[in-house]
mmCIF file of C-alpha atoms in Angstrom:
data_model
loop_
_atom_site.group_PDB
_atom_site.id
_atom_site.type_symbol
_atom_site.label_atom_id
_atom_site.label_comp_id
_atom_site.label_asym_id
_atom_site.label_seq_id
_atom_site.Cartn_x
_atom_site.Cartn_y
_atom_site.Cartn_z
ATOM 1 C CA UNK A 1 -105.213 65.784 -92.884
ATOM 2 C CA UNK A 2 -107.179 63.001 -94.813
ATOM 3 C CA UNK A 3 -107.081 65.114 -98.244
ATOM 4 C CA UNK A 4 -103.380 66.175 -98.630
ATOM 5 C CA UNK A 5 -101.508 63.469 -100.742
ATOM 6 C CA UNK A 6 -97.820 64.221 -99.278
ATOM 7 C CA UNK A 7 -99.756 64.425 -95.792
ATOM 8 C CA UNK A 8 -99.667 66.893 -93.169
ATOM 9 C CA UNK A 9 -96.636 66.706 -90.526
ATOM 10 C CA UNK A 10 -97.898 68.216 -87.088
ATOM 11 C CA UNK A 11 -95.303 71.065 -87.163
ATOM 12 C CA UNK A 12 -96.749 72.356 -90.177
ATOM 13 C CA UNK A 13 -100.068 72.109 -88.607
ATOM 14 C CA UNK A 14 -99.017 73.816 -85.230
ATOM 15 C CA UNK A 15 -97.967 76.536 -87.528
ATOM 16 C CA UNK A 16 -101.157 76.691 -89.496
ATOM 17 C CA UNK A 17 -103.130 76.245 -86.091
ATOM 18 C CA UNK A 18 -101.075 78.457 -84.241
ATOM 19 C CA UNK A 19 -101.002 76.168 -81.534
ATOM 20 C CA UNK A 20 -98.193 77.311 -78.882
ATOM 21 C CA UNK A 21 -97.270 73.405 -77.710
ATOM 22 C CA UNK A 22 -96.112 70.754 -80.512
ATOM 23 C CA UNK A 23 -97.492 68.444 -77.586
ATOM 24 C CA UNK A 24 -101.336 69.405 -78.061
ATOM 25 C CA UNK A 25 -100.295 69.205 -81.869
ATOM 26 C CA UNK A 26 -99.718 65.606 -82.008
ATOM 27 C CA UNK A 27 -101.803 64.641 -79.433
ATOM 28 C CA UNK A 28 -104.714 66.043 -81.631
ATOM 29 C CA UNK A 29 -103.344 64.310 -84.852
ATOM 30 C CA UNK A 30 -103.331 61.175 -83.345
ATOM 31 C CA UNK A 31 -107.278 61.436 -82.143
ATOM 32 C CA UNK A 32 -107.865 62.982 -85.856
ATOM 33 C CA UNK A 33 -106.073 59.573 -87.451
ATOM 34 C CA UNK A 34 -107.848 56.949 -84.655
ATOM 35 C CA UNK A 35 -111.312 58.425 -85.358
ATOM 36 C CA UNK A 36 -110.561 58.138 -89.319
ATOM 37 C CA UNK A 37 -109.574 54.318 -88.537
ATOM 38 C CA UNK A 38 -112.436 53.811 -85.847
ATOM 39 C CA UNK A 39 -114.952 55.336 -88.753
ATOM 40 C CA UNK A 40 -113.845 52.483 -91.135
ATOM 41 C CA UNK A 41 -113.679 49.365 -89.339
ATOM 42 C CA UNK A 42 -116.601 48.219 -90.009
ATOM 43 C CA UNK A 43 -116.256 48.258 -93.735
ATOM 44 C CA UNK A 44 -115.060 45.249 -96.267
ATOM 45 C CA UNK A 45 -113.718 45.006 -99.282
ATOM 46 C CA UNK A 46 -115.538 43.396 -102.175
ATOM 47 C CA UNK A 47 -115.025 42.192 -105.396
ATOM 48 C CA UNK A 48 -111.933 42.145 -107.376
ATOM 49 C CA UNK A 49 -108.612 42.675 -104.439
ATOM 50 C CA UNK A 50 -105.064 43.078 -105.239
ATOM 51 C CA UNK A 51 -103.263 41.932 -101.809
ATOM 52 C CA UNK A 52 -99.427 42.062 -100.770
ATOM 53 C CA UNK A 53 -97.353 42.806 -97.896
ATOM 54 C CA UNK A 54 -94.499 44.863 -97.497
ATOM 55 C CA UNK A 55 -92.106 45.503 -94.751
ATOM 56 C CA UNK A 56 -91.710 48.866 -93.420
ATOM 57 C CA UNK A 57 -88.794 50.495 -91.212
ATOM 58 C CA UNK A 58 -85.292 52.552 -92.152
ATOM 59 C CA UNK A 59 -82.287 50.806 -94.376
ATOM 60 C CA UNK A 60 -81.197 47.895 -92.268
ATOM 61 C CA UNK A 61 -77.870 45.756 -93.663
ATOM 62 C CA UNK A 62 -78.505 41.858 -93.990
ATOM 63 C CA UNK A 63 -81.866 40.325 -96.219
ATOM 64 C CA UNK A 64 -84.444 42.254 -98.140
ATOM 65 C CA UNK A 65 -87.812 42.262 -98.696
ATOM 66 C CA UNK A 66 -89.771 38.884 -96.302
ATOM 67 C CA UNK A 67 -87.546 37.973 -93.862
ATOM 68 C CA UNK A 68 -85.879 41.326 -93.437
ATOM 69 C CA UNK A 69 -84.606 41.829 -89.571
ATOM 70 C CA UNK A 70 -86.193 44.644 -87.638
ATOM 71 C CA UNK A 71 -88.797 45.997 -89.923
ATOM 72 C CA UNK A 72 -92.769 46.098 -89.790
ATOM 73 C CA UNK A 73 -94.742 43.498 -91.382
ATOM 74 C CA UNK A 74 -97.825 45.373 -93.330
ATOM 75 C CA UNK A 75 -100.243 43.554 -95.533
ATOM 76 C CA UNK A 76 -101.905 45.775 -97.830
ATOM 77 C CA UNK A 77 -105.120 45.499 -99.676
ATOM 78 C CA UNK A 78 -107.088 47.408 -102.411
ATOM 79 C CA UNK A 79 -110.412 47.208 -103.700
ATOM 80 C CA UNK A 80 -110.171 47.784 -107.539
ATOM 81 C CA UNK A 81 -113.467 47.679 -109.147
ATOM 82 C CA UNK A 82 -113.273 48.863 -112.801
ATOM 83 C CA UNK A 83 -109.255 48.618 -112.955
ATOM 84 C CA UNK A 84 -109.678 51.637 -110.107
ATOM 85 C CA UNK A 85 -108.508 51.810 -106.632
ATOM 86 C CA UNK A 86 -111.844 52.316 -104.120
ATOM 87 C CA UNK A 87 -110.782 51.477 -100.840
ATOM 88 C CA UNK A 88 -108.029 49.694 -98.867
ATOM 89 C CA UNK A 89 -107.300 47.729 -95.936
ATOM 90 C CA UNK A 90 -104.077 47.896 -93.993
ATOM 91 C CA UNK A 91 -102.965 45.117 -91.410
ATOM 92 C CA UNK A 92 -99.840 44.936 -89.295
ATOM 93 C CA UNK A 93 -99.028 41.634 -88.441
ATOM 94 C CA UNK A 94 -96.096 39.727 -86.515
ATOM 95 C CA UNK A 95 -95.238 37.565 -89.040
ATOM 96 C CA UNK A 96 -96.413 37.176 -92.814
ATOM 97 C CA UNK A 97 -98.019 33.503 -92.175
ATOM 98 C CA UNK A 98 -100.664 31.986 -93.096
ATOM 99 C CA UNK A 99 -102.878 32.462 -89.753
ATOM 100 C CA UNK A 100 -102.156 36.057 -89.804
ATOM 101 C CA UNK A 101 -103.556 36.431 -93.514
ATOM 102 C CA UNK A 102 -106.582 34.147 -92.538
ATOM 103 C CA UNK A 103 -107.722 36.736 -89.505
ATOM 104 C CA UNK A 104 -106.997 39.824 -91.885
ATOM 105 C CA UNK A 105 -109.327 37.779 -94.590
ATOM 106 C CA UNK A 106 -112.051 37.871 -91.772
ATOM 107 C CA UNK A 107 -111.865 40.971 -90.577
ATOM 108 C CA UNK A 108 -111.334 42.931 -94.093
ATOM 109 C CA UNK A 109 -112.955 41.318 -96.347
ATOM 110 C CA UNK A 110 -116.416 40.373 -97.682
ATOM 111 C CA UNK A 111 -117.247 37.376 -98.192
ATOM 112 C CA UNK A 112 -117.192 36.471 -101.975
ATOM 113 C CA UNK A 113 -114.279 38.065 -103.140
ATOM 114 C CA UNK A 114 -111.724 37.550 -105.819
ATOM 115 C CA UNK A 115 -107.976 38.424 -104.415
ATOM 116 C CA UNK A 116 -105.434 38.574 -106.618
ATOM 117 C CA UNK A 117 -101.825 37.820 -105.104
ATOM 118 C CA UNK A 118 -97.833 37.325 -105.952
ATOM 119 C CA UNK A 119 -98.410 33.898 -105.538
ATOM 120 C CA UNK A 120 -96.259 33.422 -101.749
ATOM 121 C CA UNK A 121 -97.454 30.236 -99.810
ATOM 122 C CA UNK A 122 -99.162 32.213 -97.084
ATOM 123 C CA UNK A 123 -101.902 33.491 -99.239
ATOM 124 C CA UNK A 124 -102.676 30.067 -99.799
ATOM 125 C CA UNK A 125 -105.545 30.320 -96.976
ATOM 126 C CA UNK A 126 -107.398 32.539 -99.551
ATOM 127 C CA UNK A 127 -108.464 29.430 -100.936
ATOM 128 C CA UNK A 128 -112.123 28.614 -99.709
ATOM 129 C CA UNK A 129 -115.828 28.273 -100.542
ATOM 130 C CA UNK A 130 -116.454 32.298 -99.935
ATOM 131 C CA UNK A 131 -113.420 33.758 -101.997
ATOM 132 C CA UNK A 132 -111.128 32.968 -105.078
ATOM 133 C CA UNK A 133 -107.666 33.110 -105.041
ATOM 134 C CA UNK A 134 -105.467 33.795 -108.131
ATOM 135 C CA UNK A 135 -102.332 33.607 -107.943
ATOM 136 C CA UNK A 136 -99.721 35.471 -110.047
ATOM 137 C CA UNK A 137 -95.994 34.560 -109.692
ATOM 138 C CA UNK A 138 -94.052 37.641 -110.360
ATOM 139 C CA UNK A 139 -90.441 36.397 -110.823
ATOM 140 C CA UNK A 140 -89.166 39.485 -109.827
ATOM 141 C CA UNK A 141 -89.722 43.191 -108.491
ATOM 142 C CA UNK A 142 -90.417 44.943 -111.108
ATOM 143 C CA UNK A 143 -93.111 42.928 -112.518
ATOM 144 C CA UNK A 144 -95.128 42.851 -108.898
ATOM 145 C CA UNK A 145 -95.539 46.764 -109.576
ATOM 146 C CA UNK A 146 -96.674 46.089 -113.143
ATOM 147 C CA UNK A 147 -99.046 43.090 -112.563
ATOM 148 C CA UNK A 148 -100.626 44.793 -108.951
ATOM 149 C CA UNK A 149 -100.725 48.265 -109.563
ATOM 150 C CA UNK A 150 -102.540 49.672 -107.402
ATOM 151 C CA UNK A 151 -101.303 47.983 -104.278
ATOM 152 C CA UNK A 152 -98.003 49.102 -105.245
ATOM 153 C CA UNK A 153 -98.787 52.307 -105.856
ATOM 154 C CA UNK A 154 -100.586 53.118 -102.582
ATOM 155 C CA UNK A 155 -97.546 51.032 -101.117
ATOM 156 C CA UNK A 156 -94.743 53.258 -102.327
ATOM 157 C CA UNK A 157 -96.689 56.387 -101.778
ATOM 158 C CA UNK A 158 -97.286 55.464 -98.273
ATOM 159 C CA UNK A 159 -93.519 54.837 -97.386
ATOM 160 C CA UNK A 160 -92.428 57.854 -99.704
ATOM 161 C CA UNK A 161 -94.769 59.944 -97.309
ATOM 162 C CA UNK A 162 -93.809 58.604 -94.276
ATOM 163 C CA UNK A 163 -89.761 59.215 -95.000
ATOM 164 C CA UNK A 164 -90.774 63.016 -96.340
ATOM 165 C CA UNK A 165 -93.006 63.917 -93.949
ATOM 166 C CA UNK A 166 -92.164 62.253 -90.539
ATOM 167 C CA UNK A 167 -88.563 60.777 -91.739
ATOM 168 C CA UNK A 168 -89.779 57.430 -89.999
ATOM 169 C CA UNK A 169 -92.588 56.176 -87.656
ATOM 170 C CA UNK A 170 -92.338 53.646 -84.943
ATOM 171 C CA UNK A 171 -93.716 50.051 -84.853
ATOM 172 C CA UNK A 172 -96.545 51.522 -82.193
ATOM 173 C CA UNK A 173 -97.408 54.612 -84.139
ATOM 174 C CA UNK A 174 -97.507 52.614 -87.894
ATOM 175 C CA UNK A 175 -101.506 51.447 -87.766
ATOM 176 C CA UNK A 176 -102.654 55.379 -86.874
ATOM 177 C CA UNK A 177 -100.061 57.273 -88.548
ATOM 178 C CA UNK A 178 -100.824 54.884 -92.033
ATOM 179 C CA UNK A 179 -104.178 55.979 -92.002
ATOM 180 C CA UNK A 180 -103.323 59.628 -92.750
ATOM 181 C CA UNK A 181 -101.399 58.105 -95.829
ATOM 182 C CA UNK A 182 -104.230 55.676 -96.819
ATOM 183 C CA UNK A 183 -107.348 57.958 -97.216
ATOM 184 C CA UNK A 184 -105.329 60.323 -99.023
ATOM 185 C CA UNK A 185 -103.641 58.097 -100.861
ATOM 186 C CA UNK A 186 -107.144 56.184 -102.669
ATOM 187 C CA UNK A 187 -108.907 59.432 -104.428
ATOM 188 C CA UNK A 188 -109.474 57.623 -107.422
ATOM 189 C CA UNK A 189 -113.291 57.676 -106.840
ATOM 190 C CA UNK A 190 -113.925 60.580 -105.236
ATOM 191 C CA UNK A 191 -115.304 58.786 -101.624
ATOM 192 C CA UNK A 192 -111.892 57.962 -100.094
ATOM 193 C CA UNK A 193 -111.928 55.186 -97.299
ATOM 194 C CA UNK A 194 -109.180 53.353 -95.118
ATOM 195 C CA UNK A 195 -108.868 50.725 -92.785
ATOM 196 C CA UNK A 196 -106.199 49.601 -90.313
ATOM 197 C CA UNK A 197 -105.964 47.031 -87.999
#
């Protein structure tokens, strides 16, 4: 389950299992995906960080991107030592703010780090005696996925998997079901690691 890049949908498991009941199926994938995030919370990234958030949930009409109606807040981060994804942290959160980025700052990272963002007013808490914020305004879209690669990348592979393999996820099942996506996601270095919260 943690290996497979496009992820592993539990009906194709139950297959490959030959499990009668879909119901044992998930049940199991779901204890598979906690222990993966339970095995990684202790961890923090170091060093160099690329750090956005994105929103996650189906097409909804009204505003895109921060302030969009009825989605999942995420904030993403990736360890990128060398120019390299290593490892990445994943935090829902009720609202992008900067309180919410403060506690994910404590819980996910180490202390002397250098986190490189788009620049948006929240991450503005970054700012202390233990870690250096740069910020990079991006003007628009397409230059956040040039200038923060990796965060991107793991970011769009994450919600490509999630609409190809379960066609959606629910705002409960989002922190277990993004692990999957996560430690398959960050090969780069051969010693894959997630965390949620």
């Amino acid at each position: 389950m943690g290996r497979q890049k496009s992820g592993a949908s539990m009906l194709s498991l139950q297959r490959i299992l030959e499990i009668r009941t879909y119901k044992t199926v998930w049940v199991m994938g779901h204890k598979i995906r906690k222990a993966m995030a339970e095995r990684d919370a202790g961890y923090k990234l170091a060093g160099l960080i690329e750090l956005d958030d994105t929103y996650v949930g189906g097409p909804k009409p009204g505003k895109r991107g921060r302030g969009a109606a009825g989605k999942s807040k995420v904030v993403v981060a990736v360890e990128t030592p060398g120019n390299k994804p290593r490892f990445a942290a994943m935090r829902q959160v009720p609202r992008v703010s900067g309180d919410e980025i403060k506690a994910m700052a404590q819980a996910c990272l180490a202390a002397e780090v250098v986190a490189r963002t788009d620049g948006w007013q929240a991450y503005r808490v970054l700012n202390s005696e233990s870690s250096f914020h740069v910020p990079i305004v991006t003007g628009s879209g397409k230059n956040a996925g040039r200038l923060f690669p990796w965060v991107h990348t793991l970011i769009a592979n994450v919600k490509g998997n999630i609409r190809g393999v379960y066609h959606g996820v629910s705002d409960k099942h989002l922190p277990v079901t993004w692990t999957n996506f996560v430690t398959a996601s960050i090969d780069a270095s051969g010693n894959p690691k997630c965390l949620t919260g």
